[in-house]
Coordinates of C-alpha atoms and ligand atoms in Angstrom, one line a residue:
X1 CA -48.8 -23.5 -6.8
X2 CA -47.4 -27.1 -5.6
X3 CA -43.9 -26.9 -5.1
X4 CA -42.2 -29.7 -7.1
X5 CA -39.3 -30.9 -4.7
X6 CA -36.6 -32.3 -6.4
X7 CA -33.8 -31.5 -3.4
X8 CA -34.3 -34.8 -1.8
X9 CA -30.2 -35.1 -1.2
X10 CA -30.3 -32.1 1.1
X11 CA -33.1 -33.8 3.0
X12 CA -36.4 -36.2 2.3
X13 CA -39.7 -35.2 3.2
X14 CA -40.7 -37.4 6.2
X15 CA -42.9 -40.2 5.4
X16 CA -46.2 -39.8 7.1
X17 CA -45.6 -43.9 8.0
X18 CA -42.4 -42.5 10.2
X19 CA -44.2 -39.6 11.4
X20 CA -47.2 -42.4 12.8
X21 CA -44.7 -44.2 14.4
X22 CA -42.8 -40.9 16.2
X23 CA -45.8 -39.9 17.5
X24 CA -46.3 -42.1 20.3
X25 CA -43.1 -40.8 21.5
X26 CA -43.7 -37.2 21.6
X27 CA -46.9 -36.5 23.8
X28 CA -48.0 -37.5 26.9
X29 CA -45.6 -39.8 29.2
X30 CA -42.6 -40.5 27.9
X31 CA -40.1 -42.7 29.7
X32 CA -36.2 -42.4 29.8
X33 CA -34.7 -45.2 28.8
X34 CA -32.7 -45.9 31.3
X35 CA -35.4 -45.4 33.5
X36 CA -35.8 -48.9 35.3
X37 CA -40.1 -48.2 35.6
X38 CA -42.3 -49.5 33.2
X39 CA -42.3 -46.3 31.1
X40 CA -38.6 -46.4 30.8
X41 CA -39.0 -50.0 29.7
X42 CA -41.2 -49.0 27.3
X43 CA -39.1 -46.6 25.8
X44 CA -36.3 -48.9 25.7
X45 CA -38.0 -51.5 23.6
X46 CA -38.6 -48.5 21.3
X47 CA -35.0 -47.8 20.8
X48 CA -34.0 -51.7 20.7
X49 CA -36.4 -52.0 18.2
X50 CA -35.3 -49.5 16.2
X51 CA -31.4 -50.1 16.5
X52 CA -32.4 -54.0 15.0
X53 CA -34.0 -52.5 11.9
X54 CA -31.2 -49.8 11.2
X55 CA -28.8 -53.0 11.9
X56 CA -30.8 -54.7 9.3
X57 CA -30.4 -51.8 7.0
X58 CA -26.8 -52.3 6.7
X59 CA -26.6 -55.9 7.3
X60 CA -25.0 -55.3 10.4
X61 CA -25.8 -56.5 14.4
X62 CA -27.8 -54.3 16.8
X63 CA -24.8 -54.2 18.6
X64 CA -22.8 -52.8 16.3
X65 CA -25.1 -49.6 15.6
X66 CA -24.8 -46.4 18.0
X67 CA -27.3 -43.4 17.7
X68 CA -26.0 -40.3 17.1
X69 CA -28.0 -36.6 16.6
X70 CA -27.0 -37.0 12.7
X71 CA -24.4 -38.0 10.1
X72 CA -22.1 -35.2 10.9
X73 CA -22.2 -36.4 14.6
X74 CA -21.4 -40.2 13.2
X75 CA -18.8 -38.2 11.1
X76 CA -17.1 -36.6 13.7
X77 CA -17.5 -39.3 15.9
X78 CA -15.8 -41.7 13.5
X79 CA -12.8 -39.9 12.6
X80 CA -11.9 -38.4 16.5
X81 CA -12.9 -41.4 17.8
X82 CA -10.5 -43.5 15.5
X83 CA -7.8 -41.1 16.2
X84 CA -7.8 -41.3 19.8
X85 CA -8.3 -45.1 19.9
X86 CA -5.0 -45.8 17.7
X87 CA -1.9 -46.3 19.3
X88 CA 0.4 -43.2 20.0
X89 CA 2.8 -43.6 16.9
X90 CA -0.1 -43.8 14.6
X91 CA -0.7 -40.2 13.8
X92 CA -1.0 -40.3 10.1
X93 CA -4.7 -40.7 7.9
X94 CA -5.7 -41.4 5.0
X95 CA -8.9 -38.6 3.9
X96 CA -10.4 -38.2 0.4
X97 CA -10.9 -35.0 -1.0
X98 CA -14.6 -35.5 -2.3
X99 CA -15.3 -36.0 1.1
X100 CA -18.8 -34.1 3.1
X101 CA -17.7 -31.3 5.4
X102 CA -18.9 -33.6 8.1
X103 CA -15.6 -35.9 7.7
X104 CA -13.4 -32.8 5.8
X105 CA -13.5 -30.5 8.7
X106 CA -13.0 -33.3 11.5
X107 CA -10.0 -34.2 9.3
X108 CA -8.8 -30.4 9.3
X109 CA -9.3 -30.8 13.0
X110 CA -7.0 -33.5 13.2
X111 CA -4.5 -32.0 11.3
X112 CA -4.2 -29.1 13.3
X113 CA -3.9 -31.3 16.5
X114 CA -0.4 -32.9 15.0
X115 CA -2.0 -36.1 13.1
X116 CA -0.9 -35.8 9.2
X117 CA -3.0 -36.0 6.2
X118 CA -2.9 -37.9 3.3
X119 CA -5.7 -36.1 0.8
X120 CA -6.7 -38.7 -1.7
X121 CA -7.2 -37.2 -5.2
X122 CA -10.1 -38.3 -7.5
X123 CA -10.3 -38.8 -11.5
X124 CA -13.1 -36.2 -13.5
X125 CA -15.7 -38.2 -12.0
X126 CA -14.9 -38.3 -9.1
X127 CA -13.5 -41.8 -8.2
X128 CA -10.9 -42.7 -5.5
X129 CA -8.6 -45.3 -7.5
X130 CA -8.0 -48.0 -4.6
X131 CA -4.2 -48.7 -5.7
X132 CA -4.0 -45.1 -4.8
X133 CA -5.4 -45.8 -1.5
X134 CA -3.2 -48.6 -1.2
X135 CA 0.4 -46.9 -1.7
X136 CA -0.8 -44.2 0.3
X137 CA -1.0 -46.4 3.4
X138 CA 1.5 -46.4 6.0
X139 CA 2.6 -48.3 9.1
X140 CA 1.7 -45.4 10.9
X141 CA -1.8 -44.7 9.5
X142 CA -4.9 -44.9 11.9
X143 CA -7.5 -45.1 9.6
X144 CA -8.7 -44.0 6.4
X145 CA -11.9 -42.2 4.9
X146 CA -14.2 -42.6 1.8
X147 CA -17.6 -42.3 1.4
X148 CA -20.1 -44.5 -0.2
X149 CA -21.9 -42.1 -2.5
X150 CA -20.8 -38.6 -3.0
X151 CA -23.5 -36.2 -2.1
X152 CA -23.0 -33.6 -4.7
X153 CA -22.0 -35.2 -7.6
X154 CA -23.8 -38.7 -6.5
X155 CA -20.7 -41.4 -8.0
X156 CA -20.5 -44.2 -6.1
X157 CA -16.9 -45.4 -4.9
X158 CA -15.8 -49.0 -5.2
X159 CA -16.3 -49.8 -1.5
X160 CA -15.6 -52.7 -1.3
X161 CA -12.3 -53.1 -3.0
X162 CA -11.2 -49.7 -0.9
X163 CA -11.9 -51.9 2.3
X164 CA -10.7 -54.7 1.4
X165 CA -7.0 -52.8 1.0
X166 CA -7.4 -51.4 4.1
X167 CA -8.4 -54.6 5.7
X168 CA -5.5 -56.5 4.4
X169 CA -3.3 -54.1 6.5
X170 CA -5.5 -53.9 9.8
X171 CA -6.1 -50.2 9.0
X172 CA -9.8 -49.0 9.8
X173 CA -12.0 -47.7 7.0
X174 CA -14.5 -45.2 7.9
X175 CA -17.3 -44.7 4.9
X176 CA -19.6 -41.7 5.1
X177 CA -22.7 -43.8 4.3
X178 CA -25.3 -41.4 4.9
X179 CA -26.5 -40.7 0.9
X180 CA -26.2 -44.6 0.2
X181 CA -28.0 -46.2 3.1
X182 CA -32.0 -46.8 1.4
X183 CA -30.6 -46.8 -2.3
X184 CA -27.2 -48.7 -2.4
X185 CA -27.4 -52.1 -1.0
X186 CA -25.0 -51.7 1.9
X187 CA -24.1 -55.0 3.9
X188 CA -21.2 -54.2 6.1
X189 CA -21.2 -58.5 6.5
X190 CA -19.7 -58.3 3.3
X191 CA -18.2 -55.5 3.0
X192 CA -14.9 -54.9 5.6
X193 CA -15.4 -51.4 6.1
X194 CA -15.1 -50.3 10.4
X195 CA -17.3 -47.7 10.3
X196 CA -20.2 -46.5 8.7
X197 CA -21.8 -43.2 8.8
X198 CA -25.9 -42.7 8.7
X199 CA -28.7 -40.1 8.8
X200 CA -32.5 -40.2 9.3
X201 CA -33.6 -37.4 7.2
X202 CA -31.5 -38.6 3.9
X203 CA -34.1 -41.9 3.7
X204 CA -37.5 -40.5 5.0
X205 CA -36.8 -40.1 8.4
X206 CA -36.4 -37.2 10.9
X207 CA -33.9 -34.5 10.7
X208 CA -31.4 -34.3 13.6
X209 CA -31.1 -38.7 13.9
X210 CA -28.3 -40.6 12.7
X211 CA -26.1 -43.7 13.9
X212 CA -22.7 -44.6 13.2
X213 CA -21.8 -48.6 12.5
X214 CA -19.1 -49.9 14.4
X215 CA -17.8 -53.2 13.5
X216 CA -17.6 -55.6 16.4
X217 CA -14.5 -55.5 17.8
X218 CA -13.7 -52.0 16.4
X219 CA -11.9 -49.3 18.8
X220 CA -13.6 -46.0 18.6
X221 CA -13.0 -43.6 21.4
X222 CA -16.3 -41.1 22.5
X223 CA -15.7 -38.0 22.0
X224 CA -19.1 -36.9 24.2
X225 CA -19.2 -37.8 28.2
X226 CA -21.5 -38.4 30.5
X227 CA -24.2 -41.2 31.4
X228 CA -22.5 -43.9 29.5
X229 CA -25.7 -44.5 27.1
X230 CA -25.3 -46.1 24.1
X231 CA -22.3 -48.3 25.4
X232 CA -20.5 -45.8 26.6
X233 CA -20.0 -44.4 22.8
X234 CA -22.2 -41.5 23.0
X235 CA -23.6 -40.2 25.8
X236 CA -27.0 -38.1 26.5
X237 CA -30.5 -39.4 26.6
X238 CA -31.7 -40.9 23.7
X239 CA -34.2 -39.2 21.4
X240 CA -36.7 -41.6 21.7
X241 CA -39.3 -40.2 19.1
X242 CA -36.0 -39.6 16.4
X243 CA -34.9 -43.1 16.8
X244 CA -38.6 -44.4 16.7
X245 CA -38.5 -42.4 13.2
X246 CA -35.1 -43.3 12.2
X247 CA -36.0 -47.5 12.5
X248 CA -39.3 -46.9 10.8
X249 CA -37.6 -45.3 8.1
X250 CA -34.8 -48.3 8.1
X251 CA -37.6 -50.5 7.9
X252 CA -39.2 -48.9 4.9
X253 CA -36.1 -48.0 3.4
X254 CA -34.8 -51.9 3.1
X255 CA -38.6 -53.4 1.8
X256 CA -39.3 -50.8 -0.8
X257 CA -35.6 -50.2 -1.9
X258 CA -35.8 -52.1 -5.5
X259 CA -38.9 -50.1 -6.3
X260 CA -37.8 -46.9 -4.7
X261 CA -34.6 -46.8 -6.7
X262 CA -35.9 -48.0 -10.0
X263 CA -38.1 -45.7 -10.1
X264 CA -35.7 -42.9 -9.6
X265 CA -33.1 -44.1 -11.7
X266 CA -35.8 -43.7 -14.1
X267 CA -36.5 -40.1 -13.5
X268 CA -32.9 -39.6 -13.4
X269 CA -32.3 -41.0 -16.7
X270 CA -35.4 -38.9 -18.1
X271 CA -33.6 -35.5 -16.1
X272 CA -30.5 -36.4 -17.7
X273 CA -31.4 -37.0 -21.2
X274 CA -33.9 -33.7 -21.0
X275 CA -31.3 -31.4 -19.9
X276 CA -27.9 -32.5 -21.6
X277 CA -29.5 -32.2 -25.4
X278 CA -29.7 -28.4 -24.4
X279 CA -26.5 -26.7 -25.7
X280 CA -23.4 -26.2 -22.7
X281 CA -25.5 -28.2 -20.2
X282 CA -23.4 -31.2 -18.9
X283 CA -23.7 -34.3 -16.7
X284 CA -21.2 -33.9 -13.5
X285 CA -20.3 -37.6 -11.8
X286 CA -19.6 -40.8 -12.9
X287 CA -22.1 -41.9 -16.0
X288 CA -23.1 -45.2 -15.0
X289 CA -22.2 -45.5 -11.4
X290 CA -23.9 -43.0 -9.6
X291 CA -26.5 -42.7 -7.2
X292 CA -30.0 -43.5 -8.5
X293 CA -31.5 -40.3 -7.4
X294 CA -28.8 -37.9 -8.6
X295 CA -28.1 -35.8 -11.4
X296 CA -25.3 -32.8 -11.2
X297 CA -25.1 -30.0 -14.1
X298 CA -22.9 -28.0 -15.4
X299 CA -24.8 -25.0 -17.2
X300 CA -22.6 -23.0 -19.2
X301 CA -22.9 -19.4 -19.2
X302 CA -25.2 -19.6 -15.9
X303 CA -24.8 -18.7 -12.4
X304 CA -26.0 -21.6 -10.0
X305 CA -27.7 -19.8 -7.4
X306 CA -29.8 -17.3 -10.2
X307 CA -30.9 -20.4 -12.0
X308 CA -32.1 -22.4 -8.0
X309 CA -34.1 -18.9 -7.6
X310 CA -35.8 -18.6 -10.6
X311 CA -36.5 -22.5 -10.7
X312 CA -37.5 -21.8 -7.0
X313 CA -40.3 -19.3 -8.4
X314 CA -41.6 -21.6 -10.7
X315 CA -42.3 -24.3 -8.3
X316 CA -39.4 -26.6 -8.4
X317 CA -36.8 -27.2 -5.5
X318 CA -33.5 -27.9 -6.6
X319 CA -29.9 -27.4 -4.8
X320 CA -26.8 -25.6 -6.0
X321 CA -24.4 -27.9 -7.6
X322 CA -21.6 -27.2 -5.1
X323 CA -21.7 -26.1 -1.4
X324 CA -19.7 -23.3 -0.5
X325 CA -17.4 -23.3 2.4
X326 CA -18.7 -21.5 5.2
X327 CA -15.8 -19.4 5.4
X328 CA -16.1 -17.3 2.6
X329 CA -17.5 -17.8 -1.2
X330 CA -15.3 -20.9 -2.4
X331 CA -16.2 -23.4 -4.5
X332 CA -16.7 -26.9 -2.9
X333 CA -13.6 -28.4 -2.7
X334 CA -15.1 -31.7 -4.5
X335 CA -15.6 -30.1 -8.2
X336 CA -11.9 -28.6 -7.4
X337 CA -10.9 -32.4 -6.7
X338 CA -12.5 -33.3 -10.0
X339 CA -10.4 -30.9 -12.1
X340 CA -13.1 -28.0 -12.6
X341 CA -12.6 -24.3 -12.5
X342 CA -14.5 -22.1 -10.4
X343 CA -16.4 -20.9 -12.8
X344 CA -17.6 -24.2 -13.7
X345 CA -18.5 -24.9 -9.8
X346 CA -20.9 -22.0 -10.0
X347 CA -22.8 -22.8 -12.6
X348 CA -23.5 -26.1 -11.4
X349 CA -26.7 -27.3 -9.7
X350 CA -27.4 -30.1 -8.1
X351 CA -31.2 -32.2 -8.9
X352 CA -32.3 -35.2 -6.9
X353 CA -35.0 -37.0 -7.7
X354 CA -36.9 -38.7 -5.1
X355 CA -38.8 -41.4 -4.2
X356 CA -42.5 -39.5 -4.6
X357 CA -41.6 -37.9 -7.8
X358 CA -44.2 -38.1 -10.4
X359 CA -42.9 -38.5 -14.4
X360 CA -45.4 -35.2 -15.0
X361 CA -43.6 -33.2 -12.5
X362 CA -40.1 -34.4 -14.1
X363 CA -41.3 -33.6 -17.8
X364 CA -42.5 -29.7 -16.0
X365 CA -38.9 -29.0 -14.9
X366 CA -37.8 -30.3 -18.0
X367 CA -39.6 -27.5 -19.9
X368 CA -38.8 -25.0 -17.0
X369 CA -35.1 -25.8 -16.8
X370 CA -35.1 -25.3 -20.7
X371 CA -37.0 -22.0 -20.4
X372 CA -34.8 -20.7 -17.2
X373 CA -31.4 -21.4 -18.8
X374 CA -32.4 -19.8 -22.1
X375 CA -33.8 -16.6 -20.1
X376 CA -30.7 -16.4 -18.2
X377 CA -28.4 -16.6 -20.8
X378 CA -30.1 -13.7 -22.7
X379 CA -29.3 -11.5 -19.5
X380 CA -26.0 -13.2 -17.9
X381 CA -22.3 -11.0 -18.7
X382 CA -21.1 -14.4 -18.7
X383 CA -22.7 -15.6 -22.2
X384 CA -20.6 -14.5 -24.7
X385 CA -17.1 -15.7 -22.8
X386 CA -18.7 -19.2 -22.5
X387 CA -18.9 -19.4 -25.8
X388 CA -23.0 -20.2 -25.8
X389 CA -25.0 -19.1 -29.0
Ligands
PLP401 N1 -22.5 -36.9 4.9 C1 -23.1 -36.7 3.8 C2 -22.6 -37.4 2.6 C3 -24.2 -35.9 3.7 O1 -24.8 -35.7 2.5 C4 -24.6 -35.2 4.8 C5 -25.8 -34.3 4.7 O2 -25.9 -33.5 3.8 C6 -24.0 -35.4 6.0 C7 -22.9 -36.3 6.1 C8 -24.4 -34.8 7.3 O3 -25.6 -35.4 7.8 P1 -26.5 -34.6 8.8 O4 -27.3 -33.6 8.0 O5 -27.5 -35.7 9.3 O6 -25.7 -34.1 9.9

């Protein structure tokens, strides 16, 4: 049986196009790039080349890009780095609450070092309102976070106008860009945000690659030490076949994006339509401004991980609708931010379409959603409380 993966916001298969161009990079003689000899040279040009097209990605400099082993590094990196860069009396943030673990936790970090919190609530769909962000700046705020795109329930923030408050005071933005980059047209020319992050294996790429933006000019502190690579911002060889990977992807991502997210957007749209006309299933997110790729569901009367599990036997891959905190069975704090219940959090699940999806394999887990929620409604406690008939 072909699996049908429809998980593609937990990670991307990797494009055999980006595998072709890692592979040079992972047999045989491979340079350091730092190495002055002509195989470090060699691997140099690979990771120059690669910085340039996730530059282009993002409509930013080569300069202004810094690899990274992933978006939580670029995360972490970001929000300590911005931290330790501000001035001594600035010991105050800004933090949404929809936020990835990736900036949450580094922000819980913070706090517990001394700096103060501001956590930015959301409306139901999951929006930050920027006059909200605006009269919760302070002249003693370092910087402030929002992502791009959330990664569960896929709404899409209004960037720009978030950045441009925090421009107009000189506070840094930091935007978790890693489910946008390849679907949202990102151009940080345009857009003041300070910092962006990215990760390889959200468009295509490898798993374990990332890069965080830095705006010229921008103050970011390292938070690892050593060799000084990657202009002194994060040391530690670079992972030559990973970047190779990560550029090819860029590449791909910013040529076929119109296509790519059309097309998803249209197996979205089918997903949606197909799965709300059953009874107690609902759309999670903002209607209209969401992520091409994403659709979240609430299904009444059903428990998340039961329904991934039996989906997961009939050959489709799809994610639960809310992470869980490590540390212990919560519900993610992001439905909490939205004004959900528990209950609602674990009956949510979480489909994303991407960009090798076939109609036919969308109109199958139509059918086998259908047929899977039904079933477990006949057998879950839950049915009769949730009001389902
Ligand atoms: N930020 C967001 C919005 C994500 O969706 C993810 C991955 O799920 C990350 C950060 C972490 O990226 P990585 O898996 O590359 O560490």
């Amino acid at each position: 049986m072909d699996l049908v993966y429809l998980d593609n916001a937990a990670t991307t298969p990797l494009d055999e196009r980006v595998l072709s161009a890692m592979l040079p990079h992972l047999g045989g003689l491979r340079g350091n790039p730092s190495s002055l000899h002509a195989a470090g040279a060699s691997a140099r040009e690979a990771v120059e080349a690669a910085r340039g097209s996730v530059a282009a990605l993002v409509g930013a400099s080569p300069h202004e890009v810094f690899f990274t082993s992933g978006g939580t590094e670029a995360d972490n990196l970001a929000l300590l780095g911005l931290a330790r860069s501000a001035r001594p009396e600035k010991r105050h943030a800004v933090v949404s609450k929809v936020e990835h673990a990736a900036v949450r936790e580094a922000a819980k970090y913070l706090e517990k070092s001394g700096f103060e919190i501001t956590w930015l609530g959301v409306d139901g769909y999951g929006t930050v309102d920027p006059e909200k962000l605006e009269s919760s700046l302070r002249d003693d705020t370092a910087f402030a976070a929002v992502m791009w795109a959330n990664n569960e329930v896929g709404t899409l923030q209004p960037v720009r106008k978030l950045a441009e408050v925090c421009a107009e005071r000189g506070i840094p933005l930091h935007c978790d860009a890693v489910q946008a980059a390849g679907r949202e047209d990102i151009d940080a020319g345009e857009v003041p945000v300070s910092t962006l992050a990215l990760s390889a294996h959200k468009l295509y790429g490898p798993q374990g690659v990332g890069a965080l933006y830095v705006r010229d000019g921008g103050e970011v502190c390292p938070i690892l030490f050593g060799g000084g690579q990657e202009g002194g911002l994060r040391s530690g060889t670079e992972d030559v076949a990973g970047i190779a990977g990560f550029g090819e992807a860029a590449r791909l991502a910013r040529e076929e994006m119109t296509g790519r997210t059309s097309h998803e957007a249209a197996l979205r749209d089918r997903i949606i339509a197909g799965t709300t006309e059953l009874p107690g299933v609902r759309l999670n997110g903002h209607p209209e401004r969401r992520l091409s790729n994403n659709v979240h569901l609430t299904v009444d009367g059903v428990e998340a991980e039961g329904l991934v599990l039996v989906l997961d036997a009939l050959g489709y891959a799809v994610g639960k609708g809310s992470a869980c905190s490590s540390a212990g069975h919560k519900a993610s704090p992001v439905l909490e931010a939205m004004g959900q219940g528990e209950r609602e959090a674990f009956s949510a699940v979480r489909v994303s379409i991407g960009k090798d999806n076939a109609p036919e394999e969308v109109e199958g887990f139509i059918e086998a959603f259908a047929g899977c929620v039904e079933r477990l409604r006949e057998l879950s406690p839950v049915r009769t409380e949730a009001g389902i008939s």
